[in-house]
mmCIF file of N, CA and C in Angstrom:
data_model
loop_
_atom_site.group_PDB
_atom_site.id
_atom_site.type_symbol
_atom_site.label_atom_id
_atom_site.label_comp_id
_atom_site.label_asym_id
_atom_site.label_seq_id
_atom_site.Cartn_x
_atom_site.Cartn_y
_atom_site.Cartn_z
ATOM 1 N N UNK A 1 11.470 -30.867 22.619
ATOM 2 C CA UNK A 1 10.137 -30.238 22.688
ATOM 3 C C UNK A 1 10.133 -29.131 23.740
ATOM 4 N N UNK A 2 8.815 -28.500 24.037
ATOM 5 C CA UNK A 2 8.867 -27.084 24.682
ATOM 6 C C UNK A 2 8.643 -27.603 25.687
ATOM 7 N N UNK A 3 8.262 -29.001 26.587
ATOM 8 C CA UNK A 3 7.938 -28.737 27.395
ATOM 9 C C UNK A 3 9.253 -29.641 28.155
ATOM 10 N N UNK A 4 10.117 -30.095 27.984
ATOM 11 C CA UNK A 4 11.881 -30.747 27.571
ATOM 12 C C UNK A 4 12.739 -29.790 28.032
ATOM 13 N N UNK A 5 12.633 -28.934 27.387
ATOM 14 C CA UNK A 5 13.258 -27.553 27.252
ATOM 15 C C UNK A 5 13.361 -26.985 29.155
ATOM 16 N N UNK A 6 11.686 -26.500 29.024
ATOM 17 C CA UNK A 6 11.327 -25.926 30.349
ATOM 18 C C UNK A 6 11.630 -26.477 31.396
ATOM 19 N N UNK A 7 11.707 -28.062 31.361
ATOM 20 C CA UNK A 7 12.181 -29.048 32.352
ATOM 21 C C UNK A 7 13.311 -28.946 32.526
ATOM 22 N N UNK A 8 14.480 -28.830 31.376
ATOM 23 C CA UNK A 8 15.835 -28.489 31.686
ATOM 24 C C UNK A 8 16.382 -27.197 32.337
ATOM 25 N N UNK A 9 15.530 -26.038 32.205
ATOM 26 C CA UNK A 9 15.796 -24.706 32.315
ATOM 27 C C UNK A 9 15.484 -25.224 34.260
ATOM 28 N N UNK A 10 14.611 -25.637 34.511
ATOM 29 C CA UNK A 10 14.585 -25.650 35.645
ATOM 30 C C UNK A 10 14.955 -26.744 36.456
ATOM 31 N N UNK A 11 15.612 -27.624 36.005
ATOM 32 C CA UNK A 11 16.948 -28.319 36.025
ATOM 33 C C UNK A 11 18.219 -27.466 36.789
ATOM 34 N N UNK A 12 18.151 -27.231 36.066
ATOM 35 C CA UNK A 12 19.439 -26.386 35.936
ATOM 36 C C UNK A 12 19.510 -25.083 36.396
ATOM 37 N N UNK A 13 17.862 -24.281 36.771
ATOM 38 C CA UNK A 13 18.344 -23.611 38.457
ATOM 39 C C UNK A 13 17.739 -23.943 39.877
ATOM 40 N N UNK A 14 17.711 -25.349 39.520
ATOM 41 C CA UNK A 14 18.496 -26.189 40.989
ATOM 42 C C UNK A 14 19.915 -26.525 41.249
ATOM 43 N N UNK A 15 20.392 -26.906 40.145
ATOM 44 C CA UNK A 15 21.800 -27.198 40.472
ATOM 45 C C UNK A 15 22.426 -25.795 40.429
ATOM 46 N N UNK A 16 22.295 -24.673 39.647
ATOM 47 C CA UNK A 16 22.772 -23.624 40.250
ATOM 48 C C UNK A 16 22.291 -23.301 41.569
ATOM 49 N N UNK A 17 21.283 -23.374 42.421
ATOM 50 C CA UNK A 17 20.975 -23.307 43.600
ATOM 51 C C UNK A 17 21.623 -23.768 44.357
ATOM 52 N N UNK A 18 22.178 -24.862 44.437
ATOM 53 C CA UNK A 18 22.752 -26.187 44.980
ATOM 54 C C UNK A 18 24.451 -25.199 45.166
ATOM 55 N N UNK A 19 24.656 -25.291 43.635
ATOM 56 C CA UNK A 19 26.379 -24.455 43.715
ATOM 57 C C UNK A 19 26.498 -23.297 44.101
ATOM 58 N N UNK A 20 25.166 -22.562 44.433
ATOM 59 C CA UNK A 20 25.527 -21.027 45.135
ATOM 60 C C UNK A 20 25.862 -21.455 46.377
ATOM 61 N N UNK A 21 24.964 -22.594 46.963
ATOM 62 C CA UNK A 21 24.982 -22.924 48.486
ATOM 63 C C UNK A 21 26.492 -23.102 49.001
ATOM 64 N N UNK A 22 26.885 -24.188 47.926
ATOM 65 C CA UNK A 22 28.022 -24.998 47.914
ATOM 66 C C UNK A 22 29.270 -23.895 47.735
ATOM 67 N N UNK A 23 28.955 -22.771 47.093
ATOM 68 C CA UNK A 23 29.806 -21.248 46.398
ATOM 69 C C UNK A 23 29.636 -20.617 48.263
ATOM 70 N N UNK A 24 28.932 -20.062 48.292
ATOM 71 C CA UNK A 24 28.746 -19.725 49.593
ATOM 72 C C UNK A 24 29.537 -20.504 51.100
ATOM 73 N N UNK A 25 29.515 -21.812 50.968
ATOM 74 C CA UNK A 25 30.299 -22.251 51.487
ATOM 75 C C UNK A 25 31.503 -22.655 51.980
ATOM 76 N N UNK A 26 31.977 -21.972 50.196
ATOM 77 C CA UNK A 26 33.565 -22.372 49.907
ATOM 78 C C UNK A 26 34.198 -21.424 49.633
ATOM 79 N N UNK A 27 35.759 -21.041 50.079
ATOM 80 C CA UNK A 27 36.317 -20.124 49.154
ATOM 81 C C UNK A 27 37.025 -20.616 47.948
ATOM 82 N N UNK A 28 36.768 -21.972 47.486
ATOM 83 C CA UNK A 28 37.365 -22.784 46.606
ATOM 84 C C UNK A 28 36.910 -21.622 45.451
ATOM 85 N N UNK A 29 38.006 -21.427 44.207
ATOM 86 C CA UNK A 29 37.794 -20.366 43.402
ATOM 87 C C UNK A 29 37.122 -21.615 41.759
ATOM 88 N N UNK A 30 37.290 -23.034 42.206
ATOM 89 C CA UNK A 30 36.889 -23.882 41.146
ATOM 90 C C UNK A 30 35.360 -23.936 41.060
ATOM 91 N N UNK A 31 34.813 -23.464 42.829
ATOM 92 C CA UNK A 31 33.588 -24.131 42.709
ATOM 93 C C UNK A 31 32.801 -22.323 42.293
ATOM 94 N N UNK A 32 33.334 -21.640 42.367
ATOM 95 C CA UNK A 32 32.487 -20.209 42.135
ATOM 96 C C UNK A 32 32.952 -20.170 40.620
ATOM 97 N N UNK A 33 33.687 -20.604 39.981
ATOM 98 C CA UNK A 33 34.138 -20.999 38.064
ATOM 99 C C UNK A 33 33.046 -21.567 37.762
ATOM 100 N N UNK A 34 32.534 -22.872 38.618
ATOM 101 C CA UNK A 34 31.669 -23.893 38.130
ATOM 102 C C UNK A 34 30.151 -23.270 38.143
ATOM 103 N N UNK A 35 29.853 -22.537 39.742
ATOM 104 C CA UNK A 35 28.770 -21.843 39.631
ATOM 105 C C UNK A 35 28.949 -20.811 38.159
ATOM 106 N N UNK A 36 29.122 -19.712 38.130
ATOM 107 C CA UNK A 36 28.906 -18.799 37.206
ATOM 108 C C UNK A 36 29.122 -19.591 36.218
ATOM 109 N N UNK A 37 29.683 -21.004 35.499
ATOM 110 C CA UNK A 37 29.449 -21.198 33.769
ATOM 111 C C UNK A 37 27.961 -21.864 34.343
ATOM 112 N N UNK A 38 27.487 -22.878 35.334
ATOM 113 C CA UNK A 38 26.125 -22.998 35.302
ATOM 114 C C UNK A 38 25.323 -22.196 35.255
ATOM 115 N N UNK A 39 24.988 -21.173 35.931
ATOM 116 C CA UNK A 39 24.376 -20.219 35.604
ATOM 117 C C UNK A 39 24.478 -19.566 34.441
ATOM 118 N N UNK A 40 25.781 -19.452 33.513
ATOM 119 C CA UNK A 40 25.444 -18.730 32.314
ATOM 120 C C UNK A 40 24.592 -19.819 31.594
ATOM 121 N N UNK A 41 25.001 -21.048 32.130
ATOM 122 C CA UNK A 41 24.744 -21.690 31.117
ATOM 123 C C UNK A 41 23.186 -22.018 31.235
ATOM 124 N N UNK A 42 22.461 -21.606 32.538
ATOM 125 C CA UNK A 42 20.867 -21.783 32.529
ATOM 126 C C UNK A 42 20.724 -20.467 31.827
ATOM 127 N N UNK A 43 20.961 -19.452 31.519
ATOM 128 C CA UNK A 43 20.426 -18.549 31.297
ATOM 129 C C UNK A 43 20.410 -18.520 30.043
ATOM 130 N N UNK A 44 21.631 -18.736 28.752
ATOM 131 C CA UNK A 44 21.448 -19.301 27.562
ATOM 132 C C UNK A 44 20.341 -20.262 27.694
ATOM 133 N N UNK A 45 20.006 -21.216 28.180
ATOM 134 C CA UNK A 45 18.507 -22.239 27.889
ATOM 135 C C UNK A 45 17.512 -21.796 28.446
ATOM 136 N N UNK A 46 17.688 -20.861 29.045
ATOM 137 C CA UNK A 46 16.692 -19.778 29.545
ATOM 138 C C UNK A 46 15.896 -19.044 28.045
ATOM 139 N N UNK A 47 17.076 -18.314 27.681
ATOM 140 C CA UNK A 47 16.906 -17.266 26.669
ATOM 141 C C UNK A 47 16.647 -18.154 25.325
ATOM 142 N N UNK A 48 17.135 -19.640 25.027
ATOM 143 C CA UNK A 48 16.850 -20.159 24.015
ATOM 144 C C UNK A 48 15.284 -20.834 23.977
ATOM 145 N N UNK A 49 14.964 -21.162 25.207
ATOM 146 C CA UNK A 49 13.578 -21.445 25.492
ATOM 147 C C UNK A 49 12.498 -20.753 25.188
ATOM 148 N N UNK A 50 12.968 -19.420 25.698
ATOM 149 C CA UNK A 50 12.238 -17.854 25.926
ATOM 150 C C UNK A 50 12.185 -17.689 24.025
ATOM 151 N N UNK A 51 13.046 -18.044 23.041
ATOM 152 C CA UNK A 51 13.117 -17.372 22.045
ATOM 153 C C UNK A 51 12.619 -18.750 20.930
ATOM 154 N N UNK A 52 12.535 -19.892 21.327
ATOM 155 C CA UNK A 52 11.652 -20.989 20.563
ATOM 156 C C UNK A 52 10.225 -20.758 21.115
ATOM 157 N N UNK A 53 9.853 -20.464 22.138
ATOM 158 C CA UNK A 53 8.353 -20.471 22.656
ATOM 159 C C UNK A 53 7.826 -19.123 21.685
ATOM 160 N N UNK A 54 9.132 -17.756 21.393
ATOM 161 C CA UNK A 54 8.329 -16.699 20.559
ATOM 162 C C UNK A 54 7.765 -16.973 19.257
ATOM 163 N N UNK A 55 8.947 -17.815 18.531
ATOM 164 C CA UNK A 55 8.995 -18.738 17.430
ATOM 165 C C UNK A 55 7.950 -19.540 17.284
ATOM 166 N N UNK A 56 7.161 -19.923 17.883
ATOM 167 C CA UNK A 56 6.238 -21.335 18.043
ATOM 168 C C UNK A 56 4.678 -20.010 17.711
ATOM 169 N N UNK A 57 5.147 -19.215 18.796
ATOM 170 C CA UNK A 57 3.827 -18.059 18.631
ATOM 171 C C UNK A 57 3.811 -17.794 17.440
ATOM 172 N N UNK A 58 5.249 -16.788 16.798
ATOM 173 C CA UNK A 58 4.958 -16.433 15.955
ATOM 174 C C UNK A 58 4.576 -17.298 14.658
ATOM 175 N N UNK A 59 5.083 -18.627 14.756
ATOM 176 C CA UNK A 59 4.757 -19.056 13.237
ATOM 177 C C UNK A 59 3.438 -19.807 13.194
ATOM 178 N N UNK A 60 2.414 -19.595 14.726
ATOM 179 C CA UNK A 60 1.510 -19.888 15.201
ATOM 180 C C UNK A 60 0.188 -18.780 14.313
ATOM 181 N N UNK A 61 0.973 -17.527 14.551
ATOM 182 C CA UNK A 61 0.265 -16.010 14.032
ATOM 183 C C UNK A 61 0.893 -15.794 12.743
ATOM 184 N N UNK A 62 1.651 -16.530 11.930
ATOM 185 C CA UNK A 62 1.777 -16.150 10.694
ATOM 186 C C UNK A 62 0.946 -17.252 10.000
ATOM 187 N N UNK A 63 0.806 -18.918 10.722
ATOM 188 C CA UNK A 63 -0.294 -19.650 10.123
ATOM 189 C C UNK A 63 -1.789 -18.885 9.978
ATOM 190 N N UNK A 64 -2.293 -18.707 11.263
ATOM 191 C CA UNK A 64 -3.407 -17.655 10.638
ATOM 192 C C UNK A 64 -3.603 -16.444 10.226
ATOM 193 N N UNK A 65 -2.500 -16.096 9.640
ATOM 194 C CA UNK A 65 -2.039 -15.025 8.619
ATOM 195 C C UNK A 65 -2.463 -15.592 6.916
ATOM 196 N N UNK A 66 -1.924 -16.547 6.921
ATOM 197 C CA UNK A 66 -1.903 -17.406 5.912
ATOM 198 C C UNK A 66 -3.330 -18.197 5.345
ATOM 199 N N UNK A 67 -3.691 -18.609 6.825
ATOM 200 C CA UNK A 67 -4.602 -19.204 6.683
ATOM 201 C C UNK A 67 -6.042 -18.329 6.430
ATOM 202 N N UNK A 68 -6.050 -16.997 6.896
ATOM 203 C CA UNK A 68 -7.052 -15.714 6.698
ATOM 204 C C UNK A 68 -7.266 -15.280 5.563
ATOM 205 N N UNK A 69 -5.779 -15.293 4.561
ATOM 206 C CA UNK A 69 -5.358 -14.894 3.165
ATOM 207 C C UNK A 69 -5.613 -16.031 2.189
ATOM 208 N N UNK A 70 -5.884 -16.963 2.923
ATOM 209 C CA UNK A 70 -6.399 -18.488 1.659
ATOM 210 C C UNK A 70 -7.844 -18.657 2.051
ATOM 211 N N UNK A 71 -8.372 -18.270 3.084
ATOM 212 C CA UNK A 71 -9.867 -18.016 3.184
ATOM 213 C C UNK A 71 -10.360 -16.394 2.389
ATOM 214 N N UNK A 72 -9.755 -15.610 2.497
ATOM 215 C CA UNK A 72 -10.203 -14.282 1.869
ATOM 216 C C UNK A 72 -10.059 -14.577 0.402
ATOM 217 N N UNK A 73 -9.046 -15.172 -0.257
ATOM 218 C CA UNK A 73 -9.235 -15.639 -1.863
ATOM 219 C C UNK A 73 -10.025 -16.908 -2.286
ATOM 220 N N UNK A 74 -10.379 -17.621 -1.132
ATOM 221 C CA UNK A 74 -11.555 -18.374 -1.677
ATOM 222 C C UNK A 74 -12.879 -17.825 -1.873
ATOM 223 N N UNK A 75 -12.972 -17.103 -0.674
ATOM 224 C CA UNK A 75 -14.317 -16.635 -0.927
ATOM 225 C C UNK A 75 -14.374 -15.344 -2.061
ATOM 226 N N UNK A 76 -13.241 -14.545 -2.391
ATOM 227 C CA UNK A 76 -12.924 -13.922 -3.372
ATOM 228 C C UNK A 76 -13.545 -14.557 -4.660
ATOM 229 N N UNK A 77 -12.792 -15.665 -4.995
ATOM 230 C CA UNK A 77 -13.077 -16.676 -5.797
ATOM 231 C C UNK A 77 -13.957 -17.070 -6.210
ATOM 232 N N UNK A 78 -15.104 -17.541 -5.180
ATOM 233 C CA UNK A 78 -16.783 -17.609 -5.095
ATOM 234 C C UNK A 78 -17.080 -16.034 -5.439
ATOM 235 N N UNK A 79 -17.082 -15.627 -4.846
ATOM 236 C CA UNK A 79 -17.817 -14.226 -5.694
ATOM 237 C C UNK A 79 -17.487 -14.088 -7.198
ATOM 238 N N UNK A 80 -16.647 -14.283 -7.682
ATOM 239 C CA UNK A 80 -16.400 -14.496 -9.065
ATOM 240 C C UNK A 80 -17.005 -15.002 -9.731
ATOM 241 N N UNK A 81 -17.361 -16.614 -8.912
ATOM 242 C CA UNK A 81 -17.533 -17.800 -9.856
ATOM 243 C C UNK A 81 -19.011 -17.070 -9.809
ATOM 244 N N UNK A 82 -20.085 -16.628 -8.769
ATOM 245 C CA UNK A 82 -21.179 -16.592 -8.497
ATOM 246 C C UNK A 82 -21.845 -15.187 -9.423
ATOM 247 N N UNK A 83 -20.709 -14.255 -9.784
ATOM 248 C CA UNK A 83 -21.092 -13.314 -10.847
ATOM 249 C C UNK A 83 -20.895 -13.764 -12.057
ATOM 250 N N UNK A 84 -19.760 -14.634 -12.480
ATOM 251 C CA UNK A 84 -19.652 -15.165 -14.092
ATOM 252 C C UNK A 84 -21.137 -15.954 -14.505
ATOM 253 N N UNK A 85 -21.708 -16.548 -13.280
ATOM 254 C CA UNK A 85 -22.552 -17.672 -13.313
ATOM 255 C C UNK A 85 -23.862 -16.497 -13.773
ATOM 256 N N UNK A 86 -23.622 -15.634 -12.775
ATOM 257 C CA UNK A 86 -25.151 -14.453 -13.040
ATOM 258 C C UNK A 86 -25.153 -14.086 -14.525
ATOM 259 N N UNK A 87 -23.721 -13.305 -14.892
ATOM 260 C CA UNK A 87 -23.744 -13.359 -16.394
ATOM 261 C C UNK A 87 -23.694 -13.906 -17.445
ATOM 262 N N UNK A 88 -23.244 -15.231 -17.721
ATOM 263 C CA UNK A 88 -23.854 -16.544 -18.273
ATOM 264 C C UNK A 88 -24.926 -16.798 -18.427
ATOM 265 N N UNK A 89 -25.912 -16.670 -16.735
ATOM 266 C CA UNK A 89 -27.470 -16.548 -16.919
ATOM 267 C C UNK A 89 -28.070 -15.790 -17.679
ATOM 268 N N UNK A 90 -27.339 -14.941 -17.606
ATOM 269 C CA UNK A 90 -28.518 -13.574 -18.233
ATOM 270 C C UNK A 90 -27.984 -13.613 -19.745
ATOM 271 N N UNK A 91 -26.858 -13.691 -20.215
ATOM 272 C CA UNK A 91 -26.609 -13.940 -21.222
ATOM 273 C C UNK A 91 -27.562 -15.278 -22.113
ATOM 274 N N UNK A 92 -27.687 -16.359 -21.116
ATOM 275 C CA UNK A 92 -28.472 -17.287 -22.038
ATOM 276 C C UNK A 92 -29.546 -16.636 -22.075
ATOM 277 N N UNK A 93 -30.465 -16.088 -21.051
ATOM 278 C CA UNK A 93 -31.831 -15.473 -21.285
ATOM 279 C C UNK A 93 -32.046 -14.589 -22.415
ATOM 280 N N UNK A 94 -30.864 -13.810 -22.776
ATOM 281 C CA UNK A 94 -31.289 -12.896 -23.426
ATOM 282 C C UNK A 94 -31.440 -13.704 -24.846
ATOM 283 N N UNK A 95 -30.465 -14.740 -25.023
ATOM 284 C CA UNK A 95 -29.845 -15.613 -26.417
ATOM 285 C C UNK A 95 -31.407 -16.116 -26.493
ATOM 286 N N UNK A 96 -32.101 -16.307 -25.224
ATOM 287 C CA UNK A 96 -33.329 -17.489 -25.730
ATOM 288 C C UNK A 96 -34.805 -17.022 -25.974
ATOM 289 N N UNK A 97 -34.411 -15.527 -25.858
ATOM 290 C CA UNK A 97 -35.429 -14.287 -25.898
ATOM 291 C C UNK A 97 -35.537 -14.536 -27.428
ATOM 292 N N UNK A 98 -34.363 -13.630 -27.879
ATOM 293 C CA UNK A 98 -33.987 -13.704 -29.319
ATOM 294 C C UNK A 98 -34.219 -14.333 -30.120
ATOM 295 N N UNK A 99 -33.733 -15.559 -29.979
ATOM 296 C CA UNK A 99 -34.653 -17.009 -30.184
ATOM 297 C C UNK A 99 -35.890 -17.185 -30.746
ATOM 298 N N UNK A 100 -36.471 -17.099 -29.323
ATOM 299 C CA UNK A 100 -38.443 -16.999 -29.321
ATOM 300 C C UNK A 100 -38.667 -16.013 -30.434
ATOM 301 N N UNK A 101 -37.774 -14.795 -30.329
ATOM 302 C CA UNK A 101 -38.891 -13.511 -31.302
ATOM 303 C C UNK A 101 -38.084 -13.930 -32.941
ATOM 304 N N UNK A 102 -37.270 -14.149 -33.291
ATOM 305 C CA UNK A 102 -36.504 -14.751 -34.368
ATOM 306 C C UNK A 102 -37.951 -15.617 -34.897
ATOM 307 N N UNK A 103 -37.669 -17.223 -34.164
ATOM 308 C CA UNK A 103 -38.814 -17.795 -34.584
ATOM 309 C C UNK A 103 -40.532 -17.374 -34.754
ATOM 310 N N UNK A 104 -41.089 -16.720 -33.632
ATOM 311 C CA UNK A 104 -42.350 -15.499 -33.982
ATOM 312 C C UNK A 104 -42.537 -15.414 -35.008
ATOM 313 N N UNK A 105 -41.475 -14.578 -35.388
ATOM 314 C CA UNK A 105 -40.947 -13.593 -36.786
ATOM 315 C C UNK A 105 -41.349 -14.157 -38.178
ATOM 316 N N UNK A 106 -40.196 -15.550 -37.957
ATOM 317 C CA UNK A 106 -39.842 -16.457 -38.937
ATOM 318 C C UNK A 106 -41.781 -16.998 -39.467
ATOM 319 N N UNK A 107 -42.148 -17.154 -38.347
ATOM 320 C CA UNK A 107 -43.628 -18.445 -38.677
ATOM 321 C C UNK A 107 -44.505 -17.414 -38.898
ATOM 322 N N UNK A 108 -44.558 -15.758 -38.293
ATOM 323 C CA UNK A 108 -45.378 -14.955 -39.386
ATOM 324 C C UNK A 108 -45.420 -14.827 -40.682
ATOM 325 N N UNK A 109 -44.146 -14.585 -40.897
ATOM 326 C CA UNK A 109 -43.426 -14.219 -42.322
ATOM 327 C C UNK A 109 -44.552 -15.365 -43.245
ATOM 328 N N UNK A 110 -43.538 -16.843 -42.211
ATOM 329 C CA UNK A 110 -44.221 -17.933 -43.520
ATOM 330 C C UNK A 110 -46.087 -17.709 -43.394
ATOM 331 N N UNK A 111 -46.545 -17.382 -42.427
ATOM 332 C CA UNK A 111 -48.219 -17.542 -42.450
ATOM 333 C C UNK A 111 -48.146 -16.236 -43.769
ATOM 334 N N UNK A 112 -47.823 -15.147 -43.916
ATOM 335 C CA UNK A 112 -48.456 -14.489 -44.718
ATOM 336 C C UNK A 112 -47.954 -14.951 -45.858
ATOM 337 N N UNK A 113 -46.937 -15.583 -46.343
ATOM 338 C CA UNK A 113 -46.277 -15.684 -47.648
ATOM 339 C C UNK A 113 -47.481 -17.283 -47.719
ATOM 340 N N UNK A 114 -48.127 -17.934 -46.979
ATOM 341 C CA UNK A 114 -49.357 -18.630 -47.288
ATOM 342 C C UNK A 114 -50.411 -18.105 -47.534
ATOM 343 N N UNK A 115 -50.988 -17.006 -46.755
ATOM 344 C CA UNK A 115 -51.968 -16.364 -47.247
ATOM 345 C C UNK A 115 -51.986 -15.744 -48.379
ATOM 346 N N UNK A 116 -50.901 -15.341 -48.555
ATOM 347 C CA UNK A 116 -50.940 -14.403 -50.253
ATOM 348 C C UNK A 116 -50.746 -16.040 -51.059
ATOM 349 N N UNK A 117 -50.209 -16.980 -51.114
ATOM 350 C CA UNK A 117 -50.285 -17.923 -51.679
ATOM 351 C C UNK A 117 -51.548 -18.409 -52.183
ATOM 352 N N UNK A 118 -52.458 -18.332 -51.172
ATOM 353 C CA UNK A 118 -53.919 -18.719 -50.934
ATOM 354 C C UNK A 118 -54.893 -17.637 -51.894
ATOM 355 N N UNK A 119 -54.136 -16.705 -51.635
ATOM 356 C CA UNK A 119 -54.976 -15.515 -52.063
ATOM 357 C C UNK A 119 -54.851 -15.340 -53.777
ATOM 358 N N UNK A 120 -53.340 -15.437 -53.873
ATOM 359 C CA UNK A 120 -53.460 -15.648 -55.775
ATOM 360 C C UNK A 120 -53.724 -17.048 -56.358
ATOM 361 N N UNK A 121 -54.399 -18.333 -55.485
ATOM 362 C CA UNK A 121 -54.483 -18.979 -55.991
ATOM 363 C C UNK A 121 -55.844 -18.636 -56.265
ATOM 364 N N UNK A 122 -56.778 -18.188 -55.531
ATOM 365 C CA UNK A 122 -57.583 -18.187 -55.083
ATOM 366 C C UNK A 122 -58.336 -17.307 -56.507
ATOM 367 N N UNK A 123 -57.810 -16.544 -56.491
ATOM 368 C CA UNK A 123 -57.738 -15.126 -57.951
ATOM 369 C C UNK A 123 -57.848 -16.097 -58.922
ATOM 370 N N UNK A 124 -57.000 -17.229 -59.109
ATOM 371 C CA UNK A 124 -56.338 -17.395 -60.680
ATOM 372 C C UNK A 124 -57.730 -18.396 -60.418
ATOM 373 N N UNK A 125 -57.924 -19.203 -59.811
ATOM 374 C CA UNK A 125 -59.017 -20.050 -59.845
ATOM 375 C C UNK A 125 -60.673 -19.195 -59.683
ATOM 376 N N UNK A 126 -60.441 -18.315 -59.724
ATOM 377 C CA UNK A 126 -61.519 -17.020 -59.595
ATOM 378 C C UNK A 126 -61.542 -16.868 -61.427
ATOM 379 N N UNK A 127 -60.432 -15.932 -61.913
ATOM 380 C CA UNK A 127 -59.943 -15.972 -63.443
ATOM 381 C C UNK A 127 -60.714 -17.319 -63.981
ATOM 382 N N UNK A 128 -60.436 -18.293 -63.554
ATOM 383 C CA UNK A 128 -60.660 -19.377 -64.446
ATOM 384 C C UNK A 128 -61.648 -20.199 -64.762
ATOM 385 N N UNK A 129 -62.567 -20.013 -63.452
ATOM 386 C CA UNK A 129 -63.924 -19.657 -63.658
ATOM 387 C C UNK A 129 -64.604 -18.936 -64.463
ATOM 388 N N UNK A 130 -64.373 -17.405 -64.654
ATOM 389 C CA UNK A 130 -65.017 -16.548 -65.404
ATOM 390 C C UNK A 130 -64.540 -16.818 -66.151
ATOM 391 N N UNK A 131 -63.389 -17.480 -66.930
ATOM 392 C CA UNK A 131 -62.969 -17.927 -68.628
ATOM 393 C C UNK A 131 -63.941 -18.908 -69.116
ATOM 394 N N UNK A 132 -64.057 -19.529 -68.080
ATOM 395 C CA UNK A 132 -64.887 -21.017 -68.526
ATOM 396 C C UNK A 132 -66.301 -20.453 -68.722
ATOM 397 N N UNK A 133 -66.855 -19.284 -68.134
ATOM 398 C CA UNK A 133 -68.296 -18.980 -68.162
ATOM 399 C C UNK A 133 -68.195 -18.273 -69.450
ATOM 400 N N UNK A 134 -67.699 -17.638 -70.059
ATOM 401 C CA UNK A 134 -67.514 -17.256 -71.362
ATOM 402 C C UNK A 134 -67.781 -17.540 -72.632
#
């Protein structure tokens, strides 16, 4: 973990601290070998620390990259659903308009095709009267 890591990095420039002292002290050429691979070797967990903590950011800032781009197509999405829904609406309104004046239409039609019904019955039983008065 990152915070493992950081503990070792600074680990490890104490004991390089320790072997500069100990380097400084000595002209032993084993113990100034030993200093410089510790030290390279804090500085690799230095630089590997330094380059998982960028890693952690970045895939920190590519989640809400991700996560911005699955909120922008949802609500994308809703706007869709919320205009198909408007035109559906208006589409039934218009279907139930049509409807209403269709039927209107239809129950005039039949009232006059009764009235003229009414009206030549009305005649022939008129006719049939004046035959009978005859």
């Amino acid at each position: 973990s990152m915070s493992n890591q950081m503990n070792r990095v600074a680990q490890l420039y104490s004991e390089v601290a320790q072997l500069e002292h100990l380097m400084l002290s000595s002209s032993d050429g084993r113990a100034k070998a030993q200093t410089r691979a510790a030290m390279a070797k804090a500085r690799i967990l230095k630089a590997e620390a330094e380059l998982a903590m960028r890693r952690a950011r970045d895939e920190e800032e590519y989640e809400n990259v991700v996560r911005e781009a699955e909120m922008e197509q949802i609500r994308r999405s809703e706007e869709l659903t919320i205009d198909r829904l408007k035109r559906e609406d208006e589409a039934a309104r218009v279907r139930a308009k049509e409807s209403m004046q269709m039927k209107f239409e239809t129950s005039q039609k039949a009232e006059r095709k009764n009235n003229e019904m009414a009206e030549t019955l009305s005649a022939i039983q008129h006719e049939r009267a004046l035959a009978m008065q005859r």
